[in-house]
Short mmCIF file of C-alpha atoms in Angstrom, two decimals:
data_model
loop_
_atom_site.label_atom_id
_atom_site.label_comp_id
_atom_site.label_asym_id
_atom_site.label_seq_id
_atom_site.Cartn_x
_atom_site.Cartn_y
_atom_site.Cartn_z
CA MET A 1 -26.62 73.49 -21.99
CA SER A 2 -23.29 73.58 -20.71
CA THR A 3 -23.30 75.19 -17.26
CA GLN A 4 -25.44 74.03 -14.26
CA PRO A 5 -28.87 75.74 -15.25
CA GLU A 6 -30.85 77.95 -12.94
CA LEU A 7 -33.79 75.99 -11.27
CA PHE A 8 -37.37 77.43 -10.53
CA THR A 9 -37.38 80.70 -12.31
CA TRP A 10 -40.37 81.42 -14.35
CA GLU A 11 -38.69 80.51 -17.38
CA PHE A 12 -37.92 77.19 -15.68
CA ALA A 13 -41.57 76.61 -15.07
CA THR A 14 -42.21 77.21 -18.89
CA ASP A 15 -40.25 74.33 -19.86
CA PRO A 16 -37.95 72.49 -17.21
CA TYR A 17 -36.79 69.58 -19.44
CA PRO A 18 -33.79 70.87 -20.66
CA ALA A 19 -32.65 71.80 -16.99
CA TYR A 20 -33.85 68.12 -15.87
CA ALA A 21 -31.75 66.77 -18.84
CA TRP A 22 -28.42 68.75 -17.71
CA LEU A 23 -29.07 66.99 -13.76
CA ARG A 24 -29.88 63.94 -15.33
CA GLU A 25 -26.26 64.09 -17.43
CA HIS A 26 -24.22 65.82 -14.52
CA ALA A 27 -25.71 65.93 -11.16
CA PRO A 28 -28.79 62.90 -11.15
CA VAL A 29 -29.23 63.35 -7.21
CA HIS A 30 -28.46 66.83 -6.50
CA ARG A 31 -28.77 68.83 -3.33
CA THR A 32 -30.65 72.40 -4.27
CA ARG A 33 -32.00 75.07 -2.11
CA LEU A 34 -35.43 75.71 -3.05
CA PRO A 35 -37.69 78.84 -3.27
CA SER A 36 -39.21 78.34 0.26
CA GLY A 37 -35.95 78.07 1.64
CA VAL A 38 -35.25 74.33 2.47
CA GLU A 39 -33.04 72.18 1.24
CA ALA A 40 -33.65 69.16 -0.56
CA TRP A 41 -32.14 66.44 -2.96
CA LEU A 42 -33.58 66.41 -6.43
CA VAL A 43 -34.01 62.57 -7.82
CA THR A 44 -33.61 62.80 -11.62
CA ARG A 45 -32.79 59.41 -13.16
CA TYR A 46 -35.58 57.08 -14.09
CA ALA A 47 -34.18 54.08 -12.06
CA ASP A 48 -32.97 55.93 -9.44
CA ALA A 49 -36.43 57.36 -8.98
CA ARG A 50 -38.19 54.11 -8.94
CA GLN A 51 -35.81 53.00 -6.20
CA ALA A 52 -36.47 56.25 -4.01
CA LEU A 53 -40.47 56.08 -4.49
CA ALA A 54 -40.39 52.06 -3.23
CA ASP A 55 -37.71 52.87 -0.59
CA PRO A 56 -39.34 52.08 2.81
CA ARG A 57 -36.16 54.04 4.30
CA LEU A 58 -37.60 57.03 2.80
CA SER A 59 -40.69 58.18 4.95
CA LYS A 60 -43.71 60.56 4.22
CA ASN A 61 -43.78 61.59 7.65
CA PRO A 62 -42.70 64.83 8.14
CA ALA A 63 -41.75 64.25 11.50
CA HIS A 64 -38.65 62.51 10.18
CA HIS A 65 -37.54 65.81 8.36
CA ASP A 66 -34.32 67.48 10.57
CA GLU A 67 -35.60 71.29 9.87
CA PRO A 68 -34.26 74.13 10.74
CA ALA A 69 -36.26 76.65 12.20
CA HIS A 70 -36.91 78.78 8.98
CA ALA A 71 -38.13 75.75 7.45
CA LYS A 72 -40.90 74.72 9.78
CA GLY A 73 -44.16 73.69 8.41
CA LYS A 74 -42.62 74.28 4.56
CA THR A 75 -42.76 71.06 3.67
CA GLY A 76 -46.55 70.51 2.67
CA ILE A 77 -49.93 72.07 1.79
CA PRO A 78 -50.25 75.42 3.26
CA GLY A 79 -52.42 75.49 6.72
CA GLU A 80 -52.90 71.51 6.66
CA ARG A 81 -50.98 71.76 10.29
CA LYS A 82 -53.16 74.00 11.82
CA ALA A 83 -56.40 72.99 10.58
CA GLU A 84 -55.51 69.28 11.91
CA LEU A 85 -55.31 67.60 8.33
CA MET A 86 -51.94 65.72 8.42
CA THR A 87 -52.99 62.36 8.99
CA HIS A 88 -53.77 61.80 5.64
CA LEU A 89 -51.95 59.33 3.03
CA LEU A 90 -49.40 61.69 1.45
CA ASN A 91 -48.19 62.40 5.39
CA ILE A 92 -47.97 58.53 6.82
CA ASP A 93 -46.44 55.45 6.97
CA PRO A 94 -47.09 51.83 7.61
CA PRO A 95 -48.79 50.55 9.73
CA ASP A 96 -51.13 53.68 9.51
CA HIS A 97 -51.19 54.31 5.78
CA THR A 98 -51.79 50.60 5.04
CA ARG A 99 -55.13 50.70 7.23
CA LEU A 100 -56.11 54.04 6.08
CA ARG A 101 -55.45 53.23 2.20
CA ARG A 102 -57.31 49.85 2.69
CA LEU A 103 -60.40 51.76 4.21
CA VAL A 104 -60.59 53.99 1.13
CA SER A 105 -59.20 51.90 -1.66
CA LYS A 106 -62.80 50.28 -2.02
CA ALA A 107 -63.81 53.50 -3.40
CA PHE A 108 -61.31 53.45 -6.52
CA THR A 109 -61.55 49.87 -7.43
CA PRO A 110 -61.96 49.74 -11.54
CA ARG A 111 -65.39 48.52 -10.91
CA VAL A 112 -66.22 51.16 -8.94
CA VAL A 113 -65.09 53.70 -11.09
CA ALA A 114 -66.50 52.06 -14.07
CA GLU A 115 -69.98 52.49 -12.46
CA PHE A 116 -69.17 56.33 -11.83
CA ALA A 117 -68.50 56.77 -15.80
CA PRO A 118 -71.97 58.09 -16.90
CA ARG A 119 -71.90 60.73 -14.68
CA VAL A 120 -68.06 62.01 -15.29
CA GLN A 121 -69.58 62.15 -19.18
CA GLU A 122 -72.69 63.78 -18.22
CA LEU A 123 -70.44 66.65 -16.22
CA THR A 124 -68.04 66.74 -19.46
CA ASP A 125 -71.06 67.32 -21.76
CA ARG A 126 -72.31 69.77 -19.30
CA LEU A 127 -69.33 71.93 -19.20
CA ILE A 128 -68.73 71.83 -23.22
CA ASP A 129 -72.41 72.81 -23.54
CA GLY A 130 -71.66 75.91 -21.45
CA PHE A 131 -69.15 77.19 -23.95
CA ALA A 132 -69.91 75.62 -27.52
CA GLU A 133 -72.23 78.35 -29.04
CA LYS A 134 -69.38 80.86 -27.81
CA GLY A 135 -66.55 79.54 -30.38
CA GLU A 136 -64.04 80.27 -27.70
CA ALA A 137 -62.86 79.23 -24.28
CA ASP A 138 -60.57 79.09 -21.42
CA LEU A 139 -60.15 75.21 -21.24
CA ILE A 140 -58.84 75.30 -17.84
CA HIS A 141 -60.92 77.56 -15.95
CA GLU A 142 -64.55 76.59 -18.36
CA PHE A 143 -63.43 72.72 -18.33
CA ALA A 144 -60.33 71.09 -16.90
CA PHE A 145 -61.08 72.91 -13.30
CA PRO A 146 -64.24 72.12 -12.65
CA LEU A 147 -64.93 68.64 -14.36
CA PRO A 148 -62.91 66.90 -11.27
CA ILE A 149 -63.89 69.11 -8.60
CA TYR A 150 -67.65 68.02 -9.23
CA ALA A 151 -66.81 64.56 -10.01
CA ILE A 152 -64.77 64.19 -6.37
CA CYS A 153 -67.44 66.29 -4.64
CA ASP A 154 -69.77 63.73 -6.31
CA MET A 155 -67.43 60.89 -5.07
CA LEU A 156 -67.49 62.17 -1.55
CA GLY A 157 -70.90 62.87 -1.17
CA VAL A 158 -70.89 66.73 -0.94
CA PRO A 159 -74.31 67.88 -2.13
CA ARG A 160 -74.38 69.65 -5.21
CA GLU A 161 -75.85 72.88 -3.70
CA ASP A 162 -72.33 72.82 -1.60
CA GLN A 163 -70.16 72.19 -4.72
CA ASP A 164 -69.94 75.89 -5.86
CA ASP A 165 -68.48 76.60 -2.54
CA PHE A 166 -65.59 73.65 -2.99
CA ARG A 167 -64.75 74.90 -6.35
CA ASP A 168 -63.97 78.27 -5.08
CA TRP A 169 -62.15 76.91 -2.09
CA ALA A 170 -60.30 74.98 -4.25
CA GLY A 171 -59.81 77.42 -7.20
CA MET A 172 -57.86 79.17 -4.23
CA MET A 173 -55.55 76.63 -3.19
CA ILE A 174 -54.47 76.08 -6.89
CA ARG A 175 -53.52 79.64 -7.23
CA HIS A 176 -50.50 79.20 -5.33
CA GLY A 177 -48.57 82.35 -5.70
CA GLY A 178 -51.35 83.86 -7.41
CA GLY A 179 -54.20 84.71 -4.69
CA PRO A 180 -53.72 86.97 -1.61
CA ARG A 181 -51.74 86.59 0.74
CA GLY A 182 -52.67 83.49 3.24
CA GLY A 183 -55.43 82.79 0.47
CA VAL A 184 -54.48 79.11 0.57
CA ALA A 185 -54.64 78.46 3.99
CA ARG A 186 -58.01 80.25 4.56
CA SER A 187 -59.46 78.16 2.19
CA VAL A 188 -57.91 74.78 3.64
CA LYS A 189 -59.56 76.05 6.99
CA LYS A 190 -62.84 76.74 5.55
CA MET A 191 -62.41 72.94 3.97
CA ARG A 192 -61.87 71.58 7.39
CA SER A 193 -65.08 73.37 9.33
CA TYR A 194 -67.16 72.49 6.21
CA LEU A 195 -65.89 68.47 6.22
CA ALA A 196 -66.11 68.18 10.13
CA GLU A 197 -69.73 69.42 9.69
CA LEU A 198 -70.28 67.48 6.94
CA ILE A 199 -69.32 64.02 8.41
CA HIS A 200 -71.33 65.03 11.63
CA ARG A 201 -74.43 65.26 9.29
CA LYS A 202 -73.59 61.73 7.46
CA ARG A 203 -73.32 59.75 10.50
CA GLU A 204 -76.61 61.10 11.16
CA GLU A 205 -78.06 60.30 7.53
CA PRO A 206 -75.53 57.74 5.86
CA GLY A 207 -75.51 57.57 2.16
CA ASP A 208 -73.77 55.85 -0.32
CA ASP A 209 -70.96 57.94 -1.05
CA LEU A 210 -67.28 58.06 0.25
CA ILE A 211 -67.59 59.77 3.27
CA SER A 212 -70.41 57.57 4.65
CA GLY A 213 -68.23 54.87 3.97
CA LEU A 214 -65.37 56.24 5.82
CA ILE A 215 -67.56 56.92 9.06
CA ARG A 216 -69.36 52.96 8.58
CA ALA A 217 -65.65 51.92 8.83
CA SER A 218 -64.88 53.61 11.55
CA ASP A 219 -68.03 52.70 13.61
CA HIS A 220 -67.21 48.93 12.77
CA GLY A 221 -64.08 48.64 14.71
CA GLU A 222 -61.61 50.38 12.43
CA HIS A 223 -60.81 53.06 14.35
CA LEU A 224 -61.18 56.11 11.69
CA THR A 225 -61.01 59.11 13.95
CA GLU A 226 -62.95 62.17 13.00
CA ASN A 227 -59.59 63.92 12.00
CA GLU A 228 -58.47 61.21 9.90
CA ALA A 229 -61.71 61.15 8.37
CA ALA A 230 -61.55 64.83 7.47
CA ALA A 231 -57.80 64.68 6.63
CA MET A 232 -58.87 61.50 3.98
CA ALA A 233 -61.67 63.75 2.63
CA PHE A 234 -59.48 66.79 2.34
CA ILE A 235 -56.42 65.08 0.73
CA LEU A 236 -58.75 63.16 -1.63
CA LEU A 237 -60.56 66.20 -2.72
CA PHE A 238 -57.01 68.39 -3.20
CA ALA A 239 -55.04 64.95 -5.01
CA GLY A 240 -58.19 64.04 -6.64
CA PHE A 241 -58.73 67.11 -8.52
CA GLU A 242 -55.54 69.45 -9.06
CA THR A 243 -54.00 66.44 -10.96
CA THR A 244 -56.86 65.68 -13.27
CA VAL A 245 -56.89 69.52 -14.05
CA ASN A 246 -53.32 69.55 -15.23
CA LEU A 247 -53.83 66.07 -17.05
CA ILE A 248 -56.49 67.71 -19.29
CA GLY A 249 -54.96 70.56 -19.77
CA ASN A 250 -51.40 69.83 -20.06
CA GLY A 251 -52.39 66.98 -22.20
CA VAL A 252 -54.82 68.91 -24.57
CA TYR A 253 -51.78 71.75 -24.81
CA ALA A 254 -49.68 68.91 -25.97
CA LEU A 255 -52.35 67.82 -28.52
CA LEU A 256 -52.59 71.38 -29.65
CA ARG A 257 -48.50 71.48 -30.27
CA ASN A 258 -48.54 67.84 -31.84
CA PRO A 259 -51.04 68.32 -35.15
CA GLU A 260 -49.86 65.19 -36.24
CA GLN A 261 -50.87 62.93 -33.20
CA ARG A 262 -53.91 65.04 -32.54
CA GLU A 263 -54.90 64.04 -36.28
CA LEU A 264 -54.35 60.32 -35.41
CA LEU A 265 -56.01 60.29 -32.25
CA GLN A 266 -59.34 62.15 -33.47
CA GLN A 267 -59.37 59.61 -36.42
CA SER A 268 -59.23 56.75 -34.01
CA LEU A 269 -61.89 58.24 -32.15
CA ALA A 270 -63.87 58.67 -35.19
CA ALA A 271 -63.56 55.27 -36.43
CA GLY A 272 -64.72 53.70 -33.20
CA GLU A 273 -61.45 53.00 -31.31
CA SER A 274 -62.32 49.58 -30.36
CA GLU A 275 -62.69 48.30 -33.75
CA ALA A 276 -59.33 47.11 -34.26
CA GLY A 277 -59.87 46.21 -37.87
CA SER A 278 -61.20 49.61 -39.17
CA PRO A 279 -59.82 51.16 -41.99
CA LEU A 280 -59.47 54.64 -40.60
CA LEU A 281 -57.44 53.46 -37.66
CA ALA A 282 -55.27 51.03 -40.09
CA THR A 283 -54.48 54.13 -42.05
CA ALA A 284 -53.45 55.68 -38.62
CA VAL A 285 -51.46 52.72 -37.60
CA GLU A 286 -49.66 52.93 -41.04
CA ALA A 287 -48.78 56.56 -40.80
CA VAL A 288 -46.85 56.03 -37.57
CA SER A 289 -45.12 53.09 -38.81
CA SER A 290 -43.73 54.91 -41.86
CA ARG A 291 -42.13 57.07 -39.39
CA GLY A 292 -39.99 54.02 -37.85
CA VAL A 293 -42.46 53.62 -34.82
CA THR A 294 -43.41 50.57 -33.78
CA PRO A 295 -47.00 50.43 -34.35
CA GLY A 296 -49.75 49.81 -31.55
CA PRO A 297 -51.93 49.72 -29.75
CA PRO A 298 -52.51 45.64 -29.52
CA ALA A 299 -56.34 44.65 -30.26
CA GLY A 300 -58.77 45.24 -27.68
CA ASN A 301 -56.20 48.37 -26.54
CA PRO A 302 -57.68 51.58 -27.45
CA LEU A 303 -55.53 54.32 -29.08
CA LEU A 304 -57.12 56.60 -26.40
CA ALA A 305 -55.91 54.73 -23.58
CA THR A 306 -52.38 54.73 -24.22
CA ALA A 307 -52.64 58.32 -25.77
CA VAL A 308 -53.81 59.25 -22.10
CA GLU A 309 -50.39 57.48 -20.96
CA GLU A 310 -48.01 58.70 -22.93
CA LEU A 311 -49.34 62.54 -22.08
CA LEU A 312 -49.33 61.58 -18.37
CA ARG A 313 -45.42 60.49 -19.53
CA TYR A 314 -44.58 63.39 -21.82
CA ASP A 315 -46.09 66.31 -19.61
CA GLY A 316 -47.64 64.97 -16.71
CA PRO A 317 -49.32 66.49 -14.05
CA VAL A 318 -47.23 66.18 -11.19
CA GLU A 319 -43.61 67.46 -11.70
CA LEU A 320 -42.06 66.20 -8.40
CA ALA A 321 -43.67 63.46 -6.17
CA THR A 322 -44.35 64.61 -2.61
CA TRP A 323 -42.09 64.96 0.48
CA ARG A 324 -40.06 61.98 1.57
CA PHE A 325 -37.48 62.25 4.64
CA ALA A 326 -34.70 60.09 5.06
CA THR A 327 -35.05 57.91 8.31
CA GLU A 328 -31.44 56.66 8.17
CA PRO A 329 -28.48 57.12 6.58
CA LEU A 330 -28.70 56.07 2.85
CA THR A 331 -27.43 55.94 -0.85
CA ILE A 332 -29.09 57.03 -3.95
CA GLY A 333 -27.64 57.36 -7.10
CA GLY A 334 -24.10 56.88 -5.68
CA GLN A 335 -25.11 60.16 -3.49
CA ARG A 336 -24.70 59.91 0.10
CA ILE A 337 -28.10 61.18 1.67
CA ALA A 338 -28.13 62.09 5.62
CA ALA A 339 -30.86 61.02 8.23
CA GLY A 340 -33.93 63.63 8.10
CA ASP A 341 -32.76 65.02 4.84
CA PRO A 342 -35.95 65.84 2.22
CA VAL A 343 -35.67 63.96 -0.92
CA LEU A 344 -37.88 64.64 -3.58
CA VAL A 345 -38.31 62.42 -6.76
CA VAL A 346 -38.52 64.45 -10.03
CA LEU A 347 -41.12 62.52 -11.84
CA ALA A 348 -40.76 64.75 -14.84
CA ALA A 349 -37.44 64.14 -15.27
CA ALA A 350 -37.70 60.17 -14.81
CA ASN A 351 -40.45 60.05 -17.58
CA ARG A 352 -38.04 61.70 -19.97
CA ASP A 353 -34.87 59.62 -19.21
CA PRO A 354 -33.35 58.18 -22.54
CA ALA A 355 -32.06 55.68 -20.77
CA ARG A 356 -35.52 54.40 -20.21
CA PHE A 357 -37.57 55.62 -23.04
CA ASP A 358 -36.93 55.54 -26.40
CA GLU A 359 -36.70 59.11 -27.80
CA PRO A 360 -37.85 60.53 -24.95
CA ASP A 361 -38.64 64.13 -25.91
CA THR A 362 -41.23 63.14 -28.36
CA LEU A 363 -44.83 63.09 -27.73
CA ASP A 364 -45.98 59.38 -29.41
CA LEU A 365 -49.67 58.25 -28.83
CA PHE A 366 -48.41 54.59 -30.05
CA ARG A 367 -45.66 54.15 -27.53
CA ARG A 368 -45.36 50.74 -26.38
CA ASP A 369 -43.91 49.83 -22.97
CA ASN A 370 -44.69 52.90 -21.12
CA GLN A 371 -44.14 52.23 -17.41
CA HIS A 372 -44.03 55.88 -16.68
CA LEU A 373 -44.07 57.02 -12.96
CA GLY A 374 -46.42 59.88 -13.78
CA TYR A 375 -48.68 58.45 -10.60
CA GLY A 376 -45.77 57.39 -8.44
CA HIS A 377 -44.75 53.88 -7.78
CA GLY A 378 -44.53 51.68 -4.78
CA ILE A 379 -47.15 51.82 -1.81
CA HIS A 380 -48.10 55.41 -2.70
CA TYR A 381 -49.18 54.59 -6.12
CA CYS A 382 -51.93 57.34 -6.76
CA LEU A 383 -55.21 56.01 -5.42
CA GLY A 384 -57.52 57.81 -7.37
CA ALA A 385 -54.98 56.70 -10.96
CA PRO A 386 -58.52 54.78 -11.66
CA LEU A 387 -60.59 57.95 -11.53
CA ALA A 388 -58.05 60.09 -13.12
CA ARG A 389 -57.84 58.16 -15.96
CA LEU A 390 -61.53 58.08 -16.53
CA GLU A 391 -62.10 61.76 -16.49
CA GLY A 392 -58.90 62.67 -18.49
CA GLN A 393 -59.84 59.95 -21.49
CA THR A 394 -63.48 60.98 -21.13
CA ALA A 395 -62.67 64.83 -21.37
CA LEU A 396 -60.09 64.50 -24.35
CA ALA A 397 -62.22 62.04 -26.40
CA THR A 398 -65.01 64.26 -25.97
CA LEU A 399 -63.39 67.58 -26.78
CA LEU A 400 -61.93 65.97 -29.63
CA ARG A 401 -65.11 64.67 -30.99
CA ARG A 402 -67.40 67.31 -30.11
CA LEU A 403 -64.64 70.37 -31.24
CA PRO A 404 -62.82 68.78 -34.01
CA ASP A 405 -61.46 71.99 -35.05
CA LEU A 406 -60.21 73.10 -31.71
CA ARG A 407 -57.09 75.18 -32.20
CA LEU A 408 -54.87 77.58 -29.69
CA ALA A 409 -56.12 81.18 -29.48
CA GLY A 410 -52.89 83.17 -29.06
CA ASP A 411 -49.38 82.78 -28.72
CA PRO A 412 -47.76 79.72 -26.65
CA ALA A 413 -45.08 81.86 -25.77
CA ASP A 414 -47.92 83.99 -23.79
CA LEU A 415 -49.08 81.02 -21.74
CA ARG A 416 -47.79 80.80 -18.09
CA TRP A 417 -47.61 77.83 -16.05
CA ARG A 418 -48.67 78.00 -12.60
CA GLY A 419 -45.71 78.35 -10.05
CA GLY A 420 -45.62 75.62 -6.92
CA LEU A 421 -43.37 72.69 -6.54
CA ILE A 422 -45.26 69.23 -6.69
CA MET A 423 -47.73 70.21 -10.00
CA ARG A 424 -47.11 71.22 -13.24
CA GLY A 425 -50.11 72.65 -14.76
CA LEU A 426 -51.14 75.77 -16.82
CA ARG A 427 -52.86 79.04 -15.48
CA THR A 428 -55.16 79.36 -18.72
CA LEU A 429 -55.37 78.08 -21.68
CA PRO A 430 -57.16 79.85 -24.70
CA VAL A 431 -59.02 78.21 -27.58
CA GLU A 432 -61.11 78.78 -30.53
CA PHE A 433 -63.37 76.47 -32.49
CA ALA A 434 -66.17 77.13 -34.89
CA PRO A 435 -69.24 77.89 -32.67
CA ARG A 436 -71.80 74.56 -32.09
CA GLN A 437 -75.31 74.89 -31.73
CA ILE A 438 -76.47 72.90 -28.54
#
């Protein structure tokens, strides 16, 4: 690609990686006009991206945006401003960020997430049971989408009888341009009303759930306002489900397009991946080694875990990190950024930077030293990463075990990617397999 590529077209959405490769080489910190009309800097190299994600001069607070009138309110989630849902972790800086993150981080420790594993497995099996006998499915709508919705609803304490409403609102929120005009903002408003009511009910009858925990913290002097509690619950739901939808969808698609890698993972799962000495796993390692790739993973580090990390790097769920705004003039990658300018770190580009990753455009489930930026870096590193990893590992392992002959139904050229600036994910993923009796 010798000339500057066109960004944010449908062709770009289908495969943005050649365009990002051009930007990394020719314009690694590039100012562009986004489809919304907002002008922003795109940061595409790994080293620059990592520096920018941890730079305190890049604020998360939209108040620092030196925005012209036509750009008002176009840098966040549609409807969050009107619904008074702005005071969440994606829009604030220390010390408020530190205080709110400390409150909610207790719910996402590896120990707490591990205790949630049986529920995630139960949900996964139930969803697969729903289509296993048909021999076909749309893995986005029937599997990747409902799994994290129901999981995060359980974690927040949304009663089971209300969870389908959440599923409907969330579906509207991730359709972006695919739904009715104003539909996202309306869904955000409905969710805000519901959360206010739920917080009131949990104050009267607290349970062993995340919203009750936030209320208990605010009642014990942590000064969490009702708006903060509602915004926190909202962003955990919003950020906690779409990333996992895309992790599962993009991950399954990448495995279907790379059958040799998928076969290695299936062999490892069949062998019992924690058995480092199993013959099948040894064969899998030998097969990868023969291609000149350093074998892994080390004993006690299952291939499933490294596979999910590689899928996060290769075609991760978050294409661009959420908005940042320069609080003062600064330089990134040799480029001067003015105070008030928006900066978008392109995680998808950084994760395929050949200066950081060997053969970055190759999917290698045995990849070592995979310090990808799929969940960000610095104080805004994704809080829900342990839960997303659990859901991703459970979903992929169970699908491959239960439907080992899973294959793409139709032509990959017919697949469409959702239009949206931050997230990267498929609208649908039609698959076929031999019907299974439940």
